[in-house]
CSV table of C-alpha atoms in Angstrom, one decimal:
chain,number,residue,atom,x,y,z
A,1,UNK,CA,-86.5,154.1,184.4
A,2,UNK,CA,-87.0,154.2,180.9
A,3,UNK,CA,-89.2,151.2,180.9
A,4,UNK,CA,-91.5,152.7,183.3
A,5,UNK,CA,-91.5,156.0,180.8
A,6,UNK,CA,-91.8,154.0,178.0
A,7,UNK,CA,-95.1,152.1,179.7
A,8,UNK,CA,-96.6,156.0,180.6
A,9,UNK,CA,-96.2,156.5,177.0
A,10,UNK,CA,-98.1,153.8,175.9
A,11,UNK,CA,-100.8,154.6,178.4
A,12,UNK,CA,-101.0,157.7,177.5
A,13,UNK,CA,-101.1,156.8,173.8
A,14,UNK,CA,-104.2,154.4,174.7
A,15,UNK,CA,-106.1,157.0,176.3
A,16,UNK,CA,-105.7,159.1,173.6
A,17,UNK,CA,-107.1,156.8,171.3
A,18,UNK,CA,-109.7,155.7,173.2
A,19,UNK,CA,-110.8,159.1,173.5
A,20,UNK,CA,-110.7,159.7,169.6
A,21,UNK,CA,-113.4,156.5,169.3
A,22,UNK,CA,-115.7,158.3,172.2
A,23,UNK,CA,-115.3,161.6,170.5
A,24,UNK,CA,-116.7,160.1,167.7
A,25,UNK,CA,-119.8,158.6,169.7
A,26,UNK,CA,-120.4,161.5,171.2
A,27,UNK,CA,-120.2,163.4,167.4
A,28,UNK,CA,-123.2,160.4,167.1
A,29,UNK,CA,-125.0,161.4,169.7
A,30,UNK,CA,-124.8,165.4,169.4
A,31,UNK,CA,-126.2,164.3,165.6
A,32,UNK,CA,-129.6,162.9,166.6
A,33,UNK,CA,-130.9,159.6,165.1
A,34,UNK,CA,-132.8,160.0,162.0
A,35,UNK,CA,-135.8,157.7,163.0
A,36,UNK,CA,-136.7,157.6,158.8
A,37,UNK,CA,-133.9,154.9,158.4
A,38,UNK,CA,-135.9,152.6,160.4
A,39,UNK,CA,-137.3,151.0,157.2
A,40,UNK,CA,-134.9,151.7,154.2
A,41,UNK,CA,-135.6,150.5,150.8
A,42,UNK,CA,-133.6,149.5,148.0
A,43,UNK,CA,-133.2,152.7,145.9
A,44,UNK,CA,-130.1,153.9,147.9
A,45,UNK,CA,-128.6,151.4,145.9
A,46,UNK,CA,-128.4,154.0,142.7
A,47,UNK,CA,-125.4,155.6,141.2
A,48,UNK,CA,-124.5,158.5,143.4
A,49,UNK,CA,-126.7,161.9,141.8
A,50,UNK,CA,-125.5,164.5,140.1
A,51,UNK,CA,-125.9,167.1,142.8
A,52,UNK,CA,-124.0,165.1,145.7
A,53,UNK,CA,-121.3,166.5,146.1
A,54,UNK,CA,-117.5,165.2,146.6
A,55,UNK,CA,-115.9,165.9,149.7
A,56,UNK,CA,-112.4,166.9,150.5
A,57,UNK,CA,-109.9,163.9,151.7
A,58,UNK,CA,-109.8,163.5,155.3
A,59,UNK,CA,-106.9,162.8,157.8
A,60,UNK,CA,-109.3,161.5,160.5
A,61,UNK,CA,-113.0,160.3,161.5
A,62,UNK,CA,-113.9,163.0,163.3
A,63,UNK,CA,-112.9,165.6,160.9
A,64,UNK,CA,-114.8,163.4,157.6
A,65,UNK,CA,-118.4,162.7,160.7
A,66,UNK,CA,-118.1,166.7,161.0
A,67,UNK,CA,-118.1,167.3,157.2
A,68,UNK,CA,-120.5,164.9,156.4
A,69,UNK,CA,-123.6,166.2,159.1
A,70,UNK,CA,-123.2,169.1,156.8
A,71,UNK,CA,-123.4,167.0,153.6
A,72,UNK,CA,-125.0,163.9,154.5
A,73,UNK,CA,-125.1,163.4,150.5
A,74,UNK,CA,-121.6,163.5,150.3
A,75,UNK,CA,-119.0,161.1,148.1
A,76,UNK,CA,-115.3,160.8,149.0
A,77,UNK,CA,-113.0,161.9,146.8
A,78,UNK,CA,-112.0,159.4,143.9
A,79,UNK,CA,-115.2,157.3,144.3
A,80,UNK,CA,-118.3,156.9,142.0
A,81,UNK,CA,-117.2,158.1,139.0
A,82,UNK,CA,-119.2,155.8,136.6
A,83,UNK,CA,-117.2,156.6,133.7
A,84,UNK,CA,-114.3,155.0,135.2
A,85,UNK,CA,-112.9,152.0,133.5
A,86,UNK,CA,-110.6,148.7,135.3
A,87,UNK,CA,-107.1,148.3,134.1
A,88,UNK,CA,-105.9,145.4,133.2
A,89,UNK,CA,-103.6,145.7,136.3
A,90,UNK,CA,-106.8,146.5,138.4
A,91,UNK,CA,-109.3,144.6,136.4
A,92,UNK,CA,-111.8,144.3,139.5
A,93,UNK,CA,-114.0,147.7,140.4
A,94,UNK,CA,-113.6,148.2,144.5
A,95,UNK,CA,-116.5,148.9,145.9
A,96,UNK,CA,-116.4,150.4,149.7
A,97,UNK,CA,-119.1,148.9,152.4
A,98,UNK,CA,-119.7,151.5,155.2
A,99,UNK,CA,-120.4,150.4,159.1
A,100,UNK,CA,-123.8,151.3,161.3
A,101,UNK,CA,-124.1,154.7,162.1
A,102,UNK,CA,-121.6,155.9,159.8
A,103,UNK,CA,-121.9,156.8,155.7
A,104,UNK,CA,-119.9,156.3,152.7
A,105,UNK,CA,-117.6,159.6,153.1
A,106,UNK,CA,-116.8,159.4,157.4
A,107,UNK,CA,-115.7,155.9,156.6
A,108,UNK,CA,-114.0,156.4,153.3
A,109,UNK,CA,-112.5,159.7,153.3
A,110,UNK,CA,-109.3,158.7,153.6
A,111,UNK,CA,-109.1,155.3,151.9
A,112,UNK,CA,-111.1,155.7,148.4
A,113,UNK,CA,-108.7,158.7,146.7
A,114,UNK,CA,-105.7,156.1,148.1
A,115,UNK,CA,-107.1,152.9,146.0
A,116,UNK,CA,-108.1,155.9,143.1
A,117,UNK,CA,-104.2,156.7,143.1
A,118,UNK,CA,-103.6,153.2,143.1
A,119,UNK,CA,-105.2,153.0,140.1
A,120,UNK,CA,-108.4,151.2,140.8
A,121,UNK,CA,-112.0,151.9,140.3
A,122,UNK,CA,-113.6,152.8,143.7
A,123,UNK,CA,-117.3,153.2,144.2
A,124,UNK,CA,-118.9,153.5,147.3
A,125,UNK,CA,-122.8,153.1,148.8
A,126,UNK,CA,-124.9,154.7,151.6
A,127,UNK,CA,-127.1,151.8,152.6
A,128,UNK,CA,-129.2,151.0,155.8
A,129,UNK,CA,-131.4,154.7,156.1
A,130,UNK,CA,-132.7,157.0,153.3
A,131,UNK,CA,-131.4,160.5,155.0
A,132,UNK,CA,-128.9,161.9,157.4
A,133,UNK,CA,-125.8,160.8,158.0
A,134,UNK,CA,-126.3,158.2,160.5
A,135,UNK,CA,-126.9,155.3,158.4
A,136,UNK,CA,-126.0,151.5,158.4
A,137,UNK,CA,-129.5,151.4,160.9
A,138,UNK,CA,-131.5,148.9,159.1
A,139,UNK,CA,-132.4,145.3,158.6
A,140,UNK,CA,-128.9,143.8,157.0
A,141,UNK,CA,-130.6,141.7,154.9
A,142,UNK,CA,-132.4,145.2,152.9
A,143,UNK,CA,-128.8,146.5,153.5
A,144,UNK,CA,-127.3,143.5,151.4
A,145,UNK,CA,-129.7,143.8,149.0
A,146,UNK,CA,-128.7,147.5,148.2
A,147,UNK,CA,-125.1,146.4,147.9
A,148,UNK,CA,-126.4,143.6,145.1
A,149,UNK,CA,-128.1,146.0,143.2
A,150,UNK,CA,-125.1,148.7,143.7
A,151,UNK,CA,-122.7,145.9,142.7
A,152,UNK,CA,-125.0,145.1,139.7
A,153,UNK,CA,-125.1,148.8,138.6
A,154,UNK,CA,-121.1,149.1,138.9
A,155,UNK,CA,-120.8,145.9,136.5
A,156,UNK,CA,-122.8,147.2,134.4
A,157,UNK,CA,-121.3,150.6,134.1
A,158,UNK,CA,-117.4,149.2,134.0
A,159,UNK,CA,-118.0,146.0,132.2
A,160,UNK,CA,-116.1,144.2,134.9
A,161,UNK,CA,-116.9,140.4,135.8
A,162,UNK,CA,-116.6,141.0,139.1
A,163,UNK,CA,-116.0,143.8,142.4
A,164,UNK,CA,-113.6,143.2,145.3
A,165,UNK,CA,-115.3,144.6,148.3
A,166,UNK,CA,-113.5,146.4,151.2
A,167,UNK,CA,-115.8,146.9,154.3
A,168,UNK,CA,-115.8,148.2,157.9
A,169,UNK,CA,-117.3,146.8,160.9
A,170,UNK,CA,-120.8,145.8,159.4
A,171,UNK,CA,-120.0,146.9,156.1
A,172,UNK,CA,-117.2,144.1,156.4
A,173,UNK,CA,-119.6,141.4,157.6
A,174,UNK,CA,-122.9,142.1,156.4
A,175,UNK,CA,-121.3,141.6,152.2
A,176,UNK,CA,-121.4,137.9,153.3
A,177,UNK,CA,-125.1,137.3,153.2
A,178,UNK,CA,-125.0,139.0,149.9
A,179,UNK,CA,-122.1,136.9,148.9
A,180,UNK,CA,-124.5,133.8,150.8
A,181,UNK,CA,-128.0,134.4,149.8
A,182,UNK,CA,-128.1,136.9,147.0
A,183,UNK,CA,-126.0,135.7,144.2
A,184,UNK,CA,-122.4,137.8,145.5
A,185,UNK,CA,-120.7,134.4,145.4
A,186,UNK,CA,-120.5,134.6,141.8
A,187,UNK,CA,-119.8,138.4,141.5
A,188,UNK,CA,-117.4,139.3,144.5
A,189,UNK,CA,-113.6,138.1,143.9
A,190,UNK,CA,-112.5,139.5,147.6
A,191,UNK,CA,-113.8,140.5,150.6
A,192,UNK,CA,-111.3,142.4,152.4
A,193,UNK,CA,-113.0,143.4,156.0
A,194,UNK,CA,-111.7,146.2,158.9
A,195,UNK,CA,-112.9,145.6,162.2
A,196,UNK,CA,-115.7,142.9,160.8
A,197,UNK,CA,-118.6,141.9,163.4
A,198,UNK,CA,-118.3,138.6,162.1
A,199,UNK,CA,-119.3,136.5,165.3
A,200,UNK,CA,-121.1,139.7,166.5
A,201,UNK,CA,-120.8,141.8,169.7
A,202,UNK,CA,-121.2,141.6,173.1
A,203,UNK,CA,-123.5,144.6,174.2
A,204,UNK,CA,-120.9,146.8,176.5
A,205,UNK,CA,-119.7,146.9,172.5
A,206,UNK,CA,-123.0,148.2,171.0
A,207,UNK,CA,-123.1,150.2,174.6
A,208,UNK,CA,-120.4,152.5,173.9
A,209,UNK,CA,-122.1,154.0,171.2
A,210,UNK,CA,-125.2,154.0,173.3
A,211,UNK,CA,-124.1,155.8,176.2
A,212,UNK,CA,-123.4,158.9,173.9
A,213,UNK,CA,-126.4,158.9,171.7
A,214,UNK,CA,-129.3,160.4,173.6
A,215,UNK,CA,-131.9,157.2,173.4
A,216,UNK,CA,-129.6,154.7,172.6
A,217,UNK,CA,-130.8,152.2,174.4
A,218,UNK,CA,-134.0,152.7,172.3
A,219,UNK,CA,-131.7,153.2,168.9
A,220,UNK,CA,-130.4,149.7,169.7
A,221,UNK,CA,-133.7,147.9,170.1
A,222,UNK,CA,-135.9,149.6,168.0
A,223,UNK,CA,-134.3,152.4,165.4
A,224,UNK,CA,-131.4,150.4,164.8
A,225,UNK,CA,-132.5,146.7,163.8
A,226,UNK,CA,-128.8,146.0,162.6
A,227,UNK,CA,-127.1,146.6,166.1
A,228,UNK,CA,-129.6,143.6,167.7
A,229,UNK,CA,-128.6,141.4,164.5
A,230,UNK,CA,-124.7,142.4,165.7
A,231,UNK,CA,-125.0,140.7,169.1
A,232,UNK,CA,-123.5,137.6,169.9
A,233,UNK,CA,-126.2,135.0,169.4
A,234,UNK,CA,-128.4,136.7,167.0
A,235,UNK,CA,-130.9,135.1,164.3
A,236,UNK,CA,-129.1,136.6,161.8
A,237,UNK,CA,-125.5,135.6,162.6
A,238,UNK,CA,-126.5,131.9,163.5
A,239,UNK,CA,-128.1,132.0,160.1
A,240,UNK,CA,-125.0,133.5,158.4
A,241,UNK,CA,-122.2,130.9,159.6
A,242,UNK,CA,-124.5,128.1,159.6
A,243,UNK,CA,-122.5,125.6,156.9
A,244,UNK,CA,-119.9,126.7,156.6
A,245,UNK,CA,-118.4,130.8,156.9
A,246,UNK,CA,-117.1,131.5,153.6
A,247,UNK,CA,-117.1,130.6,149.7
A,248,UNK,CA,-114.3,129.0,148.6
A,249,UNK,CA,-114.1,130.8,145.5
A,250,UNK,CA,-113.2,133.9,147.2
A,251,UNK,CA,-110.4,135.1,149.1
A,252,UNK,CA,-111.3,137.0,152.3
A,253,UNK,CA,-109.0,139.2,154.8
A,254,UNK,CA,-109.8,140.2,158.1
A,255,UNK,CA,-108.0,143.1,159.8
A,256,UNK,CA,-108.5,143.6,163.2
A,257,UNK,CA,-107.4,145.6,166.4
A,258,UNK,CA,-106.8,144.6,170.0
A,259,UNK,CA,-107.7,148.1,171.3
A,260,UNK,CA,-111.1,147.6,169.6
A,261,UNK,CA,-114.0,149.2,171.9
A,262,UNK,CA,-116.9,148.4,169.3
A,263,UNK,CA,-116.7,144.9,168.3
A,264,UNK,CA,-116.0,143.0,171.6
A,265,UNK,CA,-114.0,140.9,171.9
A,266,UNK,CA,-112.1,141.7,169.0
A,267,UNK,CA,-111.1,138.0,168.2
A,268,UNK,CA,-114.8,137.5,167.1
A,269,UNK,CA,-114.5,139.2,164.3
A,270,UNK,CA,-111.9,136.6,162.8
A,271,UNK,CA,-113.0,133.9,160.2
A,272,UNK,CA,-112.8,130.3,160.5
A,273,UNK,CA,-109.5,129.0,159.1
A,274,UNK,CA,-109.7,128.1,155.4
A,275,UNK,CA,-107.3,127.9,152.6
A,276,UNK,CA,-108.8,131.2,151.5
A,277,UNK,CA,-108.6,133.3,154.5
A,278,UNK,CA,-106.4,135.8,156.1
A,279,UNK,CA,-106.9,136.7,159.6
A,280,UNK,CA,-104.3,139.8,160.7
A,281,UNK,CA,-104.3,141.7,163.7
A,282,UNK,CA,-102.3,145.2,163.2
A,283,UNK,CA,-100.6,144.1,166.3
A,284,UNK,CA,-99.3,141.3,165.2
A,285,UNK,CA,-97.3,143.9,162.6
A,286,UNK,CA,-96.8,146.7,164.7
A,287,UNK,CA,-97.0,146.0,168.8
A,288,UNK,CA,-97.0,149.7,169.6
A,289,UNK,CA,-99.9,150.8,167.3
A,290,UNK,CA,-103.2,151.7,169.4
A,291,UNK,CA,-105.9,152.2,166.6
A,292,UNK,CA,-109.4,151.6,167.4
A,293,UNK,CA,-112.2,150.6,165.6
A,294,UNK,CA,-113.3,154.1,164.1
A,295,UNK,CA,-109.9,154.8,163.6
A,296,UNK,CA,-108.7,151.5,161.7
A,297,UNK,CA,-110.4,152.9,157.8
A,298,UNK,CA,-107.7,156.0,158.1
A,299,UNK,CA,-104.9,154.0,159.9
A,300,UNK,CA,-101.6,153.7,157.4
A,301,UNK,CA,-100.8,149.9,158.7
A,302,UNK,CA,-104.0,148.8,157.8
A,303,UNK,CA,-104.6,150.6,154.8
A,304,UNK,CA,-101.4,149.0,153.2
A,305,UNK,CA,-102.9,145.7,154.3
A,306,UNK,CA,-105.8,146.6,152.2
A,307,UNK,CA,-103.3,147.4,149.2
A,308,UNK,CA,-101.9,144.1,150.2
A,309,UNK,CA,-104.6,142.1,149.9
A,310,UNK,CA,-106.4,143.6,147.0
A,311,UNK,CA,-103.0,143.2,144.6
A,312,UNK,CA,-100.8,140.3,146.7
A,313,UNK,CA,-98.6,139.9,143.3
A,314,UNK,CA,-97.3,143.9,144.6
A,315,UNK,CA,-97.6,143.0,148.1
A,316,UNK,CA,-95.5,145.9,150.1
A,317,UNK,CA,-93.9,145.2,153.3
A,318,UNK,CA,-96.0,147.2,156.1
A,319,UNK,CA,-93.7,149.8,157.8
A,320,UNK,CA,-94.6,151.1,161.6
């Protein structure tokens, strides 16, 4: 008897979750598609302006999507301050790589004022669209060139040798053609990746997020060139793992979730085994835990991963 209510608890607890990830969708959808990030260009790549303001932390996704279609502009709290100088027990800046169809503050509203309490300095992009809050659209390869010259302008500002990067879904993946084609390899230390379309997607993944945005099938073809470079198979994938899937001067992490809707099937966003990499799934920690892919930048497990991996020396055991 208590197994059986044990197992309605956990399915309950699924379908709560999965719920969570197609409230967020549907946030997407109710949003519109701004069709001016088809073509973005590099100057999204600048220190965040004067006037943009800094949002509130944020428990959830939902909540931090709501506040920013009201301030698209808008910069998680503890992020961007350019003033901010490394420690030499943080010597590395972290810099924060959003996913498609989100923005610097619904992905990082939660995580960047944790790694500012920490002690680090966090800085955080909008790439991939020049307006709205649904960015992350565009080509990958302008994307990756907005995080080298964002990267550049944090070195400069902080005096740092090099950033660690912390990424979600393309925001984890996309950092490797930078780190590939565009001269990261000497300026990234880590790569620590949530949720990472590394191997790409199948399409019921891109789907999901279709089905709830009015025209997505269009978005995904057309509007959004960086969802058809996430499917399995694409041009730009084959070219990013072709010789070889990661520099061996840098230590990557890959945290993923079983209950992940988005990137399908989740094992494809693991890295090939190396010396240098980490693959963890939060499962593998904590069996009960039903985050999904939205939900995995404001999840506690995975955030003390993050911790973890950016500072192993202070490595804290995760707790469920």
């Amino acid at each position: 008897m208590r197994t059986r209510r044990l197992r309605r608890t956990r399915r309950r607890r699924l379908l709560t979750s999965s719920l969570a990830g197609l409230t967020a969708a549907v946030c997407i959808g109710v949003a519109g598609v701004d069709r001016s990030q088809a073509t973005p260009d590099s100057s999204d790549a600048a220190p965040v302006a004067a006037a943009d303001p800094v949002g509130p932390p944020q428990a959830d996704f939902a909540s931090a999507f709501a506040y920013s279609l009201a301030h698209p502009t808008a910069v998680p709290s503890g992020a961007n301050d350019f003033t901010c100088r490394p420690t030499a027990a943080h010597p590395r800046p972290v810099v924060l790589v959003h996913g498609t169809m989100e923005n610097r503050y619904d992905n990082w509203a939660a995580l960047a004022p944790r790694l500012e309490e920490a002690g680090y300095c966090v800085f955080a992009l909008n790439h991939g669209g020049s307006s709205g809050a649904l960015l992350g659209t565009g080509d990958m390869a302008v994307s990756a060139r907005q995080l080298a010259d964002f990267v550049d302008n944090v070195l400069a500002a902080t005096g740092a040798a090099k950033v660690d990067l912390v990424g979600h879904s393309q925001g984890g993946m996309m950092p490797r053609h930078y780190i590939k084609h565009l001269g990261g390899a000497a300026e990234v230390d880590k790569l620590v990746a949530l949720t990472p379309s590394n191997h790409g997607t199948t399409f019921s993944g891109l789907g999901l997020l279709a089905l709830a945005v009015p025209g997505g099938d269009e978005l995904l073809g057309v509007n959004c060139k960086a969802c058809s470079q996430q499917l399995i198979g694409s041009d730009f994938l084959r070219d990013l793992n072709a010789a070889g899937e990661t520099d061996p001067d840098i230590t990557y992490t890959v945290i993923t979730t079983r209950y992940d809707e988005v990137v399908t099937p989740y094992t494809s966003a693991y890295l090939d085994a190396a010396p240098n990499v980490t693959n963890v799934k939060l499962q593998d920690l904590c069996p009960a835990d039903l985050t999904d892919h939205v939900g995995i930048s404001y999840n506690a497990l995975a955030t003390r991963l993050v911790l973890n991996a950016l500072d192993p020396a202070h490595a804290q055991r995760p707790t469920c």
